[in-house]
mmCIF file of C-alpha atoms in Angstrom:
data_model
loop_
_atom_site.group_PDB
_atom_site.id
_atom_site.type_symbol
_atom_site.label_atom_id
_atom_site.label_comp_id
_atom_site.label_asym_id
_atom_site.label_seq_id
_atom_site.Cartn_x
_atom_site.Cartn_y
_atom_site.Cartn_z
ATOM 1 C CA MET A 35 -47.069 -94.805 -35.092
ATOM 2 C CA ALA A 36 -46.478 -97.339 -32.335
ATOM 3 C CA LYS A 37 -46.164 -100.995 -33.155
ATOM 4 C CA SER A 38 -48.920 -103.072 -31.588
ATOM 5 C CA GLU A 39 -48.051 -105.655 -28.955
ATOM 6 C CA SER A 40 -49.582 -108.445 -30.981
ATOM 7 C CA SER A 41 -47.133 -107.861 -33.852
ATOM 8 C CA PHE A 42 -44.074 -108.616 -31.725
ATOM 9 C CA ASN A 43 -42.459 -112.005 -32.175
ATOM 10 C CA ASP A 44 -43.709 -113.808 -29.072
ATOM 11 C CA SER A 45 -40.876 -116.373 -29.159
ATOM 12 C CA ARG A 46 -38.338 -113.711 -28.136
ATOM 13 C CA TRP A 47 -38.092 -111.294 -25.252
ATOM 14 C CA SER A 48 -39.624 -107.840 -25.238
ATOM 15 C CA LEU A 49 -37.940 -104.472 -24.870
ATOM 16 C CA LYS A 50 -41.251 -102.648 -24.535
ATOM 17 C CA GLY A 51 -40.781 -99.573 -22.375
ATOM 18 C CA MET A 52 -37.001 -99.505 -22.938
ATOM 19 C CA THR A 53 -35.126 -96.692 -24.657
ATOM 20 C CA GLY A 54 -32.046 -96.982 -26.818
ATOM 21 C CA LEU A 55 -29.482 -94.837 -28.596
ATOM 22 C CA VAL A 56 -27.705 -96.370 -31.585
ATOM 23 C CA THR A 57 -24.930 -94.256 -33.062
ATOM 24 C CA GLY A 58 -24.594 -94.522 -36.829
ATOM 25 C CA GLY A 59 -27.913 -96.284 -37.226
ATOM 26 C CA THR A 60 -28.720 -95.584 -40.860
ATOM 27 C CA ARG A 61 -26.428 -98.173 -42.473
ATOM 28 C CA GLY A 62 -24.980 -101.624 -41.972
ATOM 29 C CA ILE A 63 -24.826 -103.099 -38.488
ATOM 30 C CA GLY A 64 -26.273 -99.942 -36.910
ATOM 31 C CA HIS A 65 -29.327 -100.063 -39.172
ATOM 32 C CA ALA A 66 -29.899 -103.716 -38.259
ATOM 33 C CA VAL A 67 -29.531 -102.931 -34.542
ATOM 34 C CA VAL A 68 -32.078 -100.098 -34.754
ATOM 35 C CA GLU A 69 -34.547 -102.452 -36.457
ATOM 36 C CA GLU A 70 -33.957 -105.241 -33.933
ATOM 37 C CA LEU A 71 -34.380 -102.989 -30.895
ATOM 38 C CA ALA A 72 -37.453 -101.280 -32.344
ATOM 39 C CA GLY A 73 -38.874 -104.620 -33.466
ATOM 40 C CA LEU A 74 -38.621 -105.844 -29.889
ATOM 41 C CA GLY A 75 -40.558 -102.809 -28.687
ATOM 42 C CA ALA A 76 -37.853 -100.338 -27.636
ATOM 43 C CA THR A 77 -38.119 -96.669 -28.478
ATOM 44 C CA VAL A 78 -34.922 -95.831 -30.346
ATOM 45 C CA HIS A 79 -32.980 -92.692 -31.219
ATOM 46 C CA THR A 80 -30.203 -92.797 -33.784
ATOM 47 C CA CYS A 81 -27.849 -90.413 -35.516
ATOM 48 C CA SER A 82 -26.160 -89.976 -38.868
ATOM 49 C CA ARG A 83 -23.921 -87.395 -40.523
ATOM 50 C CA ASN A 84 -26.168 -87.546 -43.584
ATOM 51 C CA GLU A 85 -29.513 -85.772 -43.102
ATOM 52 C CA THR A 86 -31.034 -87.143 -46.325
ATOM 53 C CA GLU A 87 -30.151 -90.718 -45.373
ATOM 54 C CA LEU A 88 -31.482 -90.185 -41.840
ATOM 55 C CA LYS A 89 -34.820 -88.840 -43.072
ATOM 56 C CA LYS A 90 -35.169 -91.759 -45.511
ATOM 57 C CA CYS A 91 -34.557 -94.295 -42.730
ATOM 58 C CA LEU A 92 -36.910 -92.550 -40.293
ATOM 59 C CA LYS A 93 -39.677 -92.654 -42.897
ATOM 60 C CA GLU A 94 -38.964 -96.349 -43.584
ATOM 61 C CA TRP A 95 -39.095 -97.181 -39.867
ATOM 62 C CA GLU A 96 -42.287 -95.200 -39.375
ATOM 63 C CA GLY A 97 -43.841 -97.254 -42.173
ATOM 64 C CA LYS A 98 -42.890 -100.423 -40.296
ATOM 65 C CA GLY A 99 -44.534 -99.122 -37.139
ATOM 66 C CA PHE A 100 -41.257 -98.634 -35.272
ATOM 67 C CA VAL A 101 -40.839 -95.769 -32.819
ATOM 68 C CA VAL A 102 -37.523 -94.260 -33.946
ATOM 69 C CA THR A 103 -36.322 -90.671 -33.808
ATOM 70 C CA GLY A 104 -33.065 -89.299 -35.084
ATOM 71 C CA SER A 105 -30.573 -86.461 -35.175
ATOM 72 C CA VAL A 106 -27.906 -85.298 -37.556
ATOM 73 C CA CYS A 107 -24.582 -85.660 -35.749
ATOM 74 C CA ASP A 108 -20.939 -86.078 -36.699
ATOM 75 C CA VAL A 109 -19.650 -87.939 -33.648
ATOM 76 C CA SER A 110 -16.063 -86.920 -34.376
ATOM 77 C CA PHE A 111 -16.945 -83.515 -32.863
ATOM 78 C CA ARG A 112 -17.315 -83.291 -29.080
ATOM 79 C CA ALA A 113 -19.830 -80.424 -29.258
ATOM 80 C CA GLN A 114 -22.077 -82.413 -31.619
ATOM 81 C CA ARG A 115 -21.960 -85.431 -29.283
ATOM 82 C CA GLU A 116 -23.003 -83.199 -26.384
ATOM 83 C CA LYS A 117 -25.842 -81.672 -28.425
ATOM 84 C CA LEU A 118 -27.013 -85.155 -29.444
ATOM 85 C CA MET A 119 -27.124 -86.245 -25.809
ATOM 86 C CA GLU A 120 -29.161 -83.156 -24.867
ATOM 87 C CA GLU A 121 -31.661 -84.205 -27.547
ATOM 88 C CA VAL A 122 -31.654 -87.827 -26.364
ATOM 89 C CA SER A 123 -32.188 -86.733 -22.761
ATOM 90 C CA SER A 124 -35.120 -84.562 -23.857
ATOM 91 C CA VAL A 125 -36.701 -87.271 -26.043
ATOM 92 C CA PHE A 126 -36.369 -89.933 -23.314
ATOM 93 C CA ASN A 127 -37.162 -87.712 -20.302
ATOM 94 C CA GLY A 128 -33.675 -87.980 -18.817
ATOM 95 C CA LYS A 129 -33.503 -91.784 -18.955
ATOM 96 C CA LEU A 130 -31.764 -94.234 -21.274
ATOM 97 C CA ASN A 131 -31.579 -98.026 -21.082
ATOM 98 C CA ILE A 132 -29.375 -98.984 -24.028
ATOM 99 C CA LEU A 133 -26.375 -97.330 -25.662
ATOM 100 C CA VAL A 134 -24.983 -99.001 -28.775
ATOM 101 C CA ASN A 135 -21.654 -97.425 -29.722
ATOM 102 C CA ASN A 136 -21.824 -98.524 -33.337
ATOM 103 C CA VAL A 137 -20.513 -95.620 -35.396
ATOM 104 C CA GLY A 138 -17.265 -96.197 -37.213
ATOM 105 C CA THR A 139 -15.366 -94.982 -40.221
ATOM 106 C CA ASN A 140 -12.185 -95.754 -42.057
ATOM 107 C CA ILE A 141 -9.702 -94.265 -44.461
ATOM 108 C CA ARG A 142 -7.784 -97.037 -46.156
ATOM 109 C CA LYS A 143 -4.165 -96.017 -46.663
ATOM 110 C CA ARG A 144 -0.685 -97.154 -45.889
ATOM 111 C CA THR A 145 0.372 -96.156 -42.366
ATOM 112 C CA THR A 146 2.974 -93.700 -43.665
ATOM 113 C CA GLU A 147 0.378 -91.835 -45.751
ATOM 114 C CA TYR A 148 -2.037 -90.678 -43.023
ATOM 115 C CA SER A 149 -2.108 -86.966 -42.266
ATOM 116 C CA ALA A 150 -2.357 -85.757 -38.671
ATOM 117 C CA GLU A 151 -5.939 -84.637 -39.385
ATOM 118 C CA GLU A 152 -6.914 -88.065 -40.723
ATOM 119 C CA PHE A 153 -5.386 -89.776 -37.683
ATOM 120 C CA SER A 154 -7.302 -87.457 -35.339
ATOM 121 C CA TYR A 155 -10.549 -87.925 -37.250
ATOM 122 C CA LEU A 156 -10.330 -91.719 -37.169
ATOM 123 C CA MET A 157 -9.491 -91.810 -33.467
ATOM 124 C CA ALA A 158 -12.204 -89.269 -32.595
ATOM 125 C CA THR A 159 -14.854 -91.183 -34.530
ATOM 126 C CA ASN A 160 -13.905 -94.769 -33.709
ATOM 127 C CA LEU A 161 -12.617 -94.501 -30.129
ATOM 128 C CA GLU A 162 -13.050 -91.127 -28.451
ATOM 129 C CA SER A 163 -16.748 -90.895 -29.340
ATOM 130 C CA ALA A 164 -17.495 -94.247 -27.684
ATOM 131 C CA TYR A 165 -15.708 -93.214 -24.495
ATOM 132 C CA HIS A 166 -17.400 -89.808 -24.435
ATOM 133 C CA PHE A 167 -20.852 -91.295 -25.088
ATOM 134 C CA CYS A 168 -20.330 -93.599 -22.106
ATOM 135 C CA GLN A 169 -19.598 -90.583 -19.931
ATOM 136 C CA LEU A 170 -22.549 -88.635 -21.315
ATOM 137 C CA THR A 171 -25.045 -91.485 -20.991
ATOM 138 C CA TYR A 172 -24.030 -92.564 -17.489
ATOM 139 C CA PRO A 173 -26.460 -90.186 -15.704
ATOM 140 C CA LEU A 174 -29.293 -91.227 -18.029
ATOM 141 C CA ILE A 175 -28.657 -94.947 -17.563
ATOM 142 C CA LYS A 176 -28.358 -94.468 -13.801
ATOM 143 C CA ALA A 177 -31.681 -92.567 -13.793
ATOM 144 C CA ALA A 178 -33.305 -95.407 -15.767
ATOM 145 C CA GLY A 179 -32.202 -97.902 -13.107
ATOM 146 C CA VAL A 180 -31.236 -100.579 -15.621
ATOM 147 C CA GLY A 181 -29.140 -100.413 -18.746
ATOM 148 C CA SER A 182 -26.566 -101.831 -21.088
ATOM 149 C CA ILE A 183 -23.740 -100.401 -23.151
ATOM 150 C CA VAL A 184 -22.716 -102.249 -26.306
ATOM 151 C CA PHE A 185 -19.565 -101.608 -28.349
ATOM 152 C CA ILE A 186 -19.352 -102.591 -31.997
ATOM 153 C CA SER A 187 -15.697 -103.216 -32.803
ATOM 154 C CA SER A 188 -13.949 -105.105 -35.595
ATOM 155 C CA VAL A 189 -11.751 -108.094 -36.202
ATOM 156 C CA ALA A 190 -9.313 -105.441 -37.487
ATOM 157 C CA GLY A 191 -8.716 -104.662 -33.819
ATOM 158 C CA LEU A 192 -7.284 -108.154 -33.343
ATOM 159 C CA ILE A 193 -5.466 -108.963 -36.570
ATOM 160 C CA ASP A 194 -4.244 -107.161 -39.663
ATOM 161 C CA ILE A 195 -6.876 -107.457 -42.351
ATOM 162 C CA GLY A 196 -5.434 -104.746 -44.555
ATOM 163 C CA SER A 197 -8.088 -102.190 -43.645
ATOM 164 C CA GLY A 198 -5.750 -99.567 -42.221
ATOM 165 C CA SER A 199 -3.551 -99.492 -39.164
ATOM 166 C CA ILE A 200 -5.220 -96.463 -37.554
ATOM 167 C CA TYR A 201 -8.672 -98.051 -37.808
ATOM 168 C CA GLY A 202 -7.249 -101.263 -36.354
ATOM 169 C CA ALA A 203 -5.612 -99.393 -33.476
ATOM 170 C CA ALA A 204 -8.858 -97.617 -32.588
ATOM 171 C CA LYS A 205 -10.958 -100.790 -32.762
ATOM 172 C CA GLY A 206 -8.314 -102.739 -30.816
ATOM 173 C CA SER A 207 -8.387 -100.078 -28.106
ATOM 174 C CA LEU A 208 -12.153 -100.528 -27.818
ATOM 175 C CA LEU A 209 -11.698 -104.260 -27.332
ATOM 176 C CA ILE A 210 -9.081 -103.793 -24.605
ATOM 177 C CA TRP A 211 -11.199 -101.159 -22.894
ATOM 178 C CA CYS A 212 -14.232 -103.478 -22.910
ATOM 179 C CA LEU A 213 -12.234 -106.332 -21.426
ATOM 180 C CA ASP A 214 -10.971 -104.016 -18.699
ATOM 181 C CA CYS A 215 -14.521 -102.841 -17.906
ATOM 182 C CA GLU A 216 -16.299 -106.192 -17.985
ATOM 183 C CA HIS A 217 -15.982 -106.589 -14.207
ATOM 184 C CA LEU A 218 -17.947 -103.391 -13.583
ATOM 185 C CA ASP A 219 -21.617 -103.319 -12.742
ATOM 186 C CA ALA A 220 -24.084 -100.669 -11.645
ATOM 187 C CA LYS A 221 -23.212 -101.132 -7.988
ATOM 188 C CA ASN A 222 -19.508 -100.297 -8.280
ATOM 189 C CA VAL A 223 -19.409 -97.818 -11.160
#
């Protein structure tokens, strides 16, 4: 069910006709971003590891009149990211305007207690997935002609807040990467 134009908040801009992918959109910041984009008229696709949670959110959004689709995806796995992007490309006819790299996870432990698998999982989820999604969405954003990529990081990437050193390292890397890329635009990418 599409939301009618008259129900949009006229005091803000419109994203009508725009498409967006929000990773990890069923909880927290990601959930709020999905609702904001859809509320402004964008058609949104999101993903979650939890199929039950995803279905619940999709039903909730449908009831609000938002146009949101979704896929089950664990972004820590490269093959699942690639499958998700095939679905996104199909849903949005090969074009994407907005990528919100929101997904994140943490395992709170002392630095000396992380296993190699936990380290890899945290880095794959919090850092590698964002980089890979940028690569995968580039052709879709280029085909759309206009687009934005947003990274959701954490203050833990700047200072120690006791949330885990591996999480902090991954989120800090995102911040540095974003600062390094801020001079880029569609003409020189």
